[in-house]
Structure formats: C-alpha cells, structure tokens
PDB file of C-alpha atoms in Angstrom:
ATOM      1  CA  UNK J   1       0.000   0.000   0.000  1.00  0.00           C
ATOM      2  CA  UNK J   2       3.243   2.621   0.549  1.00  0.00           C
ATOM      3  CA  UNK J   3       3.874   2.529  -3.235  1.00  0.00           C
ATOM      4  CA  UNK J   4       0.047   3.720  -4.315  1.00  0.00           C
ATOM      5  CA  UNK J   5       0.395   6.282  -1.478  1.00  0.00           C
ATOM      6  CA  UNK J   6       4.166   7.202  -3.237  1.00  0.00           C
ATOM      7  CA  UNK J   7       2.450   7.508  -6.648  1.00  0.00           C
ATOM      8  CA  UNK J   8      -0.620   9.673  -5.222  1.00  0.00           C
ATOM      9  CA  UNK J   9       1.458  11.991  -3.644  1.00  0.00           C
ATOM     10  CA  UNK J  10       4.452  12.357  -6.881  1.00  0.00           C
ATOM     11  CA  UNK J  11       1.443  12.871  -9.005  1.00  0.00           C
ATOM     12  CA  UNK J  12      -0.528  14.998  -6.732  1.00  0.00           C
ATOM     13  CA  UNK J  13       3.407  17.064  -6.481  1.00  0.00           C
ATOM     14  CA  UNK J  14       3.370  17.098 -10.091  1.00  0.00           C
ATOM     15  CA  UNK J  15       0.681  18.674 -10.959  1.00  0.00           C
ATOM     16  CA  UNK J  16       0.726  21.262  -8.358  1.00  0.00           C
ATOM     17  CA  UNK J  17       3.690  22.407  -9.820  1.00  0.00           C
ATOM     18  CA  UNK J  18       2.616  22.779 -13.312  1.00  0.00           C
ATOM     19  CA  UNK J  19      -0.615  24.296 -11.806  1.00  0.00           C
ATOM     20  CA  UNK J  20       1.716  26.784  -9.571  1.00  0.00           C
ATOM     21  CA  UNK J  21       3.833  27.216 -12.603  1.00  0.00           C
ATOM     22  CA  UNK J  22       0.909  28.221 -15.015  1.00  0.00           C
ATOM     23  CA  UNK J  23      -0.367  30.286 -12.382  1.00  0.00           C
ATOM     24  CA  UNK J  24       2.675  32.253 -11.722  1.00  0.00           C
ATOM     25  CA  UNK J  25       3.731  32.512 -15.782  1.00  0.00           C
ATOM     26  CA  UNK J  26       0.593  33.944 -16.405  1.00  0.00           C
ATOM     27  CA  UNK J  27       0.751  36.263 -13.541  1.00  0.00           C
ATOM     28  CA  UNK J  28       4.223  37.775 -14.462  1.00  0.00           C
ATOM     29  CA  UNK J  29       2.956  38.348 -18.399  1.00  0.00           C
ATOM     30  CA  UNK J  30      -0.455  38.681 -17.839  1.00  0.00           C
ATOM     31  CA  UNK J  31      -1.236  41.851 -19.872  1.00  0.00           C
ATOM     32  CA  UNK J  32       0.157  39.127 -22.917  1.00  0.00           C
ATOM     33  CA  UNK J  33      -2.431  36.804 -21.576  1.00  0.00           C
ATOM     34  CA  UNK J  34      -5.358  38.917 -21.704  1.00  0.00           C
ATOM     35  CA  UNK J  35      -4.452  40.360 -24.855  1.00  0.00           C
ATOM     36  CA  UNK J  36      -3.702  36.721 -26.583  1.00  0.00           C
ATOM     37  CA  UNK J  37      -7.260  35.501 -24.946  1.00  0.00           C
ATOM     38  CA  UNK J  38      -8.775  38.409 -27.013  1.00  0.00           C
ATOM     39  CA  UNK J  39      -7.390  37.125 -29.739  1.00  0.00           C
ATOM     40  CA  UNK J  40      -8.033  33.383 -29.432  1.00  0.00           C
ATOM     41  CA  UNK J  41     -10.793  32.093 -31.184  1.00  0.00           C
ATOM     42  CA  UNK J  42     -13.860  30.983 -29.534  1.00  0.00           C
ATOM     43  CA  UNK J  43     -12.569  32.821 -26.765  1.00  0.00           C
ATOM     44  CA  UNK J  44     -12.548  36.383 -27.221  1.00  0.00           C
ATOM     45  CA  UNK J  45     -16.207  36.654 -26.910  1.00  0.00           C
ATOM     46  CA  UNK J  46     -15.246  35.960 -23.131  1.00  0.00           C
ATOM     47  CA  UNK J  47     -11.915  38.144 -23.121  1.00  0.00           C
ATOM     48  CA  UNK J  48     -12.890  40.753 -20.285  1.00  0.00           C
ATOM     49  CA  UNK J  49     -13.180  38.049 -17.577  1.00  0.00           C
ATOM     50  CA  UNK J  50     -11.656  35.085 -18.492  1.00  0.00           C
ATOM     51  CA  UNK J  51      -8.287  35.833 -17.855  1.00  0.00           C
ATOM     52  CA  UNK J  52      -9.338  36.743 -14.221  1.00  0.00           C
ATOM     53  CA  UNK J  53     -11.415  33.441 -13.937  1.00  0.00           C
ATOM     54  CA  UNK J  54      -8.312  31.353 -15.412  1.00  0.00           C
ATOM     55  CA  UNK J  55      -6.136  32.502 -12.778  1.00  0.00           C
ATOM     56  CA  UNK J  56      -8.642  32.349 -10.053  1.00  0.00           C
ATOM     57  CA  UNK J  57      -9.231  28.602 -11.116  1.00  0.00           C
ATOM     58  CA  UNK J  58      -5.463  28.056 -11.763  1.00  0.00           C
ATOM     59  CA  UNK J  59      -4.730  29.314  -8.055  1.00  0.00           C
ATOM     60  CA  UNK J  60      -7.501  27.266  -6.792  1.00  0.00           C
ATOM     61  CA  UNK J  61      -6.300  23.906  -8.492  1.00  0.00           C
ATOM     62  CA  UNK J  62      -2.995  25.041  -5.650  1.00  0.00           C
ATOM     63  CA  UNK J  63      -4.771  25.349  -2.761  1.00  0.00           C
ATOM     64  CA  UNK J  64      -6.794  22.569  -3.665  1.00  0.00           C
ATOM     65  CA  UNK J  65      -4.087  20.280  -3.835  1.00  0.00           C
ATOM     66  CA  UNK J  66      -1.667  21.478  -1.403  1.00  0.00           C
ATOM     67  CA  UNK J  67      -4.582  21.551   1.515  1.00  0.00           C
ATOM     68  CA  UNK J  68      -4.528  17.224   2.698  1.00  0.00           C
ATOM     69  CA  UNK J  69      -8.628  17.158   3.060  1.00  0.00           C
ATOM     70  CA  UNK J  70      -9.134  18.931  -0.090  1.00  0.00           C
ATOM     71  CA  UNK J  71      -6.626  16.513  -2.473  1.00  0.00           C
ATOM     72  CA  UNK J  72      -9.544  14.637  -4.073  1.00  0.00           C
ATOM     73  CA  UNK J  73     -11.949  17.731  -5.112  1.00  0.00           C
ATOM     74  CA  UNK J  74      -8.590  19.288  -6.210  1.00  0.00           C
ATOM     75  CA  UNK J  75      -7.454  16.064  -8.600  1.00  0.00           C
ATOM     76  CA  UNK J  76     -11.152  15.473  -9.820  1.00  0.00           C
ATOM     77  CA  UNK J  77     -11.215  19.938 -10.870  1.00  0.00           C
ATOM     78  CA  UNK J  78      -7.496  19.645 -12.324  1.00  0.00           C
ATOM     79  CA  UNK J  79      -9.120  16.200 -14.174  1.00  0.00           C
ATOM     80  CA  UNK J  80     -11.285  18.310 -15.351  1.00  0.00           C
ATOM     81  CA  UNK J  81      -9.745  21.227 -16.013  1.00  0.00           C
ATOM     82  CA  UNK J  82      -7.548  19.233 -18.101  1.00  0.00           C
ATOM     83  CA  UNK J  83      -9.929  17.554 -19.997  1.00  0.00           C
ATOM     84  CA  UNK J  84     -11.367  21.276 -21.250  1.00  0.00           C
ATOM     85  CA  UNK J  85      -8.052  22.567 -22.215  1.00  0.00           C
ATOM     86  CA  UNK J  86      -7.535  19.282 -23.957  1.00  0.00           C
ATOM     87  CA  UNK J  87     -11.061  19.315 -25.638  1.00  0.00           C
ATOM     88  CA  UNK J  88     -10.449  22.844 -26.358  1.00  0.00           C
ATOM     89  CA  UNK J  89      -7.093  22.095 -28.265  1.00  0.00           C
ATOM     90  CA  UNK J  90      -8.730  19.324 -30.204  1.00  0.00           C
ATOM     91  CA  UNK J  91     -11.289  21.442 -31.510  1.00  0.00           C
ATOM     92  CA  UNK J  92      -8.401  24.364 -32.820  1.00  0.00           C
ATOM     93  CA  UNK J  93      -5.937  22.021 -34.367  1.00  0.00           C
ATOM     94  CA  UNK J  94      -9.142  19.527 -35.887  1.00  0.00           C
ATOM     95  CA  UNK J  95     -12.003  22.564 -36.527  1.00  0.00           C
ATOM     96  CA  UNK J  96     -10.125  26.131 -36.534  1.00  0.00           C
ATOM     97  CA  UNK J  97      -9.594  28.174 -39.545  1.00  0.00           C
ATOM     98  CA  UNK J  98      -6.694  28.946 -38.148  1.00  0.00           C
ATOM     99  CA  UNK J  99      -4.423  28.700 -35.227  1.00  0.00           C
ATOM    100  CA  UNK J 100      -4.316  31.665 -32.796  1.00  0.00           C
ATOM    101  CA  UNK J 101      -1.761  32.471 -29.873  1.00  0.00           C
ATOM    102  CA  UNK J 102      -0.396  30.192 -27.305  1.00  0.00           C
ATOM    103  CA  UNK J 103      -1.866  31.623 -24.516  1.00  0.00           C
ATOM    104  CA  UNK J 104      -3.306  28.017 -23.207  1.00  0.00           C
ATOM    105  CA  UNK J 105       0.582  26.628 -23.338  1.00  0.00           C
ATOM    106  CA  UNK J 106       2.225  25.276 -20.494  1.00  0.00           C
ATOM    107  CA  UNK J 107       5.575  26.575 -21.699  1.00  0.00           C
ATOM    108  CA  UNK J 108       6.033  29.976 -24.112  1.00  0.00           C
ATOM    109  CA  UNK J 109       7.205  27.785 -27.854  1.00  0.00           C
ATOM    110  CA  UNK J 110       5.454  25.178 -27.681  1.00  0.00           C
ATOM    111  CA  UNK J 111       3.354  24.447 -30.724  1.00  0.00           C
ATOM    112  CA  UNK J 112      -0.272  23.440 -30.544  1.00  0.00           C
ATOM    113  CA  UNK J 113       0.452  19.670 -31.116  1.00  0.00           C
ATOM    114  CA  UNK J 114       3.237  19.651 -28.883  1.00  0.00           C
ATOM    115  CA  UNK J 115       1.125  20.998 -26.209  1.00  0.00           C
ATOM    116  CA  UNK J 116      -2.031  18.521 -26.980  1.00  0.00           C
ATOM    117  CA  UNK J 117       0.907  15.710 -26.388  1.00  0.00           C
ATOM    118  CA  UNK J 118       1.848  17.267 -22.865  1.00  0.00           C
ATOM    119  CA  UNK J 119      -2.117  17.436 -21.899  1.00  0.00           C
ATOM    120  CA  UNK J 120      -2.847  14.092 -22.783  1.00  0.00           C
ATOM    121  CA  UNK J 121       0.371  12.957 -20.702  1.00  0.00           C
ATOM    122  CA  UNK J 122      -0.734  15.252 -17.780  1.00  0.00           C
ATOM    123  CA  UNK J 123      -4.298  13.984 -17.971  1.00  0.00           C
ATOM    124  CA  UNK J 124      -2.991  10.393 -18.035  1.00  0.00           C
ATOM    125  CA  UNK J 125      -0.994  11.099 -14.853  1.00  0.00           C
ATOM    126  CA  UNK J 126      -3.839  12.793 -13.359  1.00  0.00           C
ATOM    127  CA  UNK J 127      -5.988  10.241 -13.813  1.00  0.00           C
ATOM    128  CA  UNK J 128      -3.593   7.508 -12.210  1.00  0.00           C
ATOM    129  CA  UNK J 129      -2.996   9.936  -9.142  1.00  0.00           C
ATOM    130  CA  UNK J 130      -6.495  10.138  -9.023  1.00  0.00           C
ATOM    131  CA  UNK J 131      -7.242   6.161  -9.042  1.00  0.00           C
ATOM    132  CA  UNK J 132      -4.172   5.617  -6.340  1.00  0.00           C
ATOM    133  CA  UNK J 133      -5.579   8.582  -3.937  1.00  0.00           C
ATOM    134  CA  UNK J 134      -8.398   6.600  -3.576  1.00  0.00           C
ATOM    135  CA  UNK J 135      -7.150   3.768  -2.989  1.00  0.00           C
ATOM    136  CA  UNK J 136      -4.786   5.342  -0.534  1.00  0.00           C
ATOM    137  CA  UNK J 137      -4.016   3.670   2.626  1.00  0.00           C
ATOM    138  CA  UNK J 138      -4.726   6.104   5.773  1.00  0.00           C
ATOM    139  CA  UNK J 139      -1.661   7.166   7.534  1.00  0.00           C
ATOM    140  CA  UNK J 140      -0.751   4.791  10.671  1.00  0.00           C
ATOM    141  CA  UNK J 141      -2.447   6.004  13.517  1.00  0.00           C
ATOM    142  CA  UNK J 142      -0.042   5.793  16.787  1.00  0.00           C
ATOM    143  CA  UNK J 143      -3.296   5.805  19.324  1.00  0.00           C
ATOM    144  CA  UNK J 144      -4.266   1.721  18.682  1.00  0.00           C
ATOM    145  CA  UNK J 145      -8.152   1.188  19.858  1.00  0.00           C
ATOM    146  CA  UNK J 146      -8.424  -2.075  20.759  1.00  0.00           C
ATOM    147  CA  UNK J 147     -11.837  -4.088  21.740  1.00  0.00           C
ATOM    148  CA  UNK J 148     -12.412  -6.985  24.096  1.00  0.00           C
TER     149      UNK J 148
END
C-alpha cells in the first residue's frame, strides 16, 4: 500500500507544480495573456473576464491540492480542467480556420500539437494519481483502539 500512497502523492506534487507554474507565468505576463485571450478564437467573446477566472481557477487547483482534506476535489477539478483545455485544443488544431496564440501553453514555444501531447500525458498522470488517492491507505495512527 506505501507505493500507491508514493504515486498519489508524486502525481498529486506534479501537478501542483505545473498548476503553480501556469499560475505564476501567467501572472508575471499577464497583460500578454489577456491580450492573446482576445485574440483566441472561440474565446474572445469571453476576453474581459476570463483571464481573471483562469487565474482564479489556476490558483484554486494550488490550494486545492496542497490543503490534505481537499486533495480529491482538487485532482477530480485539475481532471477536469484538463480535460477542457484538452477538448479545447482538439477542436483548434481539428475545426479552426486557423491557429491563434499560445496563450493556453504550459511553456512559451510550444506548438499546438506539442502541447495537446503534454495534456494528454498530464491527464494520463492525473488520472492515475487520481485512481491511487483513492485507494490510498490512511496514515498509521499511533493511538491503537483495541476491543475486548
């Protein structure tokens, strides 16, 4: 049971990094950010508050999975989360008349199908650390109840 509760907690380290890492990127260039979610298609219908929801979800999906008790809502939103900004990159490289900024990249030069190979990698991971949390064994408790 020690090795599922290893996994969890890489994974669950994992992706509150990239989470803390997209949060902070964005946060440092975020006039870029609004201005390339203006620009992205389907999106810029939304481009006065989405930027400011992003983050606020982005720094949620942190304290989400940095707080113990809150671990499982936080991998089930970053599951989800993912599975939008996969959908969403899907629909631009399949559907799009053409292919707008980067703003939804992890990293500043990536491409779009580089990118859709990293989500589908993260959501993989996610979805394992997901499956191991629950099947998680509690931590050893050092007060032992016992019954006659």
């Amino acid at each position: 049971m020690r090795t599922k509760n290893l996994i969890a907690e890489t994974i669950i380290f994992l992706l509150l990094l990239m989470w803390a890492y997209t949060f902070v990127s964005k946060v440092l260039d975020f006039d870029t950010f609004r201005r390339q979610i203006n620009g992205a298609y389907l999106l810029s219908s939304f481009a006065l508050p989405l930027p400011y929801f992003l983050q606020l979800l982005h720094l949620s999906l942190v304290i989400l999975l940095l707080k113990k008790s809150w671990r499982k809502i936080g991998l089930i939103t970053s599951l989800s989360v993912l599975l939008l900004y996969t959908g969403y990159l899907i629909y631009i490289l399949k559907f799009a008349p053409s292919i707008p900024c980067s703003c939804i990249s992890l990293y500043r030069g990536l491409n779009w199908n580089d990118q859709l190979w990293i989500n589908l990698a993260v959501l993989t991971l996610n979805i394992i650390g997901l499956i191991m949390f629950s099947y998680k064994s509690p931590p050893h408790s050092s007060h032992v109840q016992t019954t006659y």
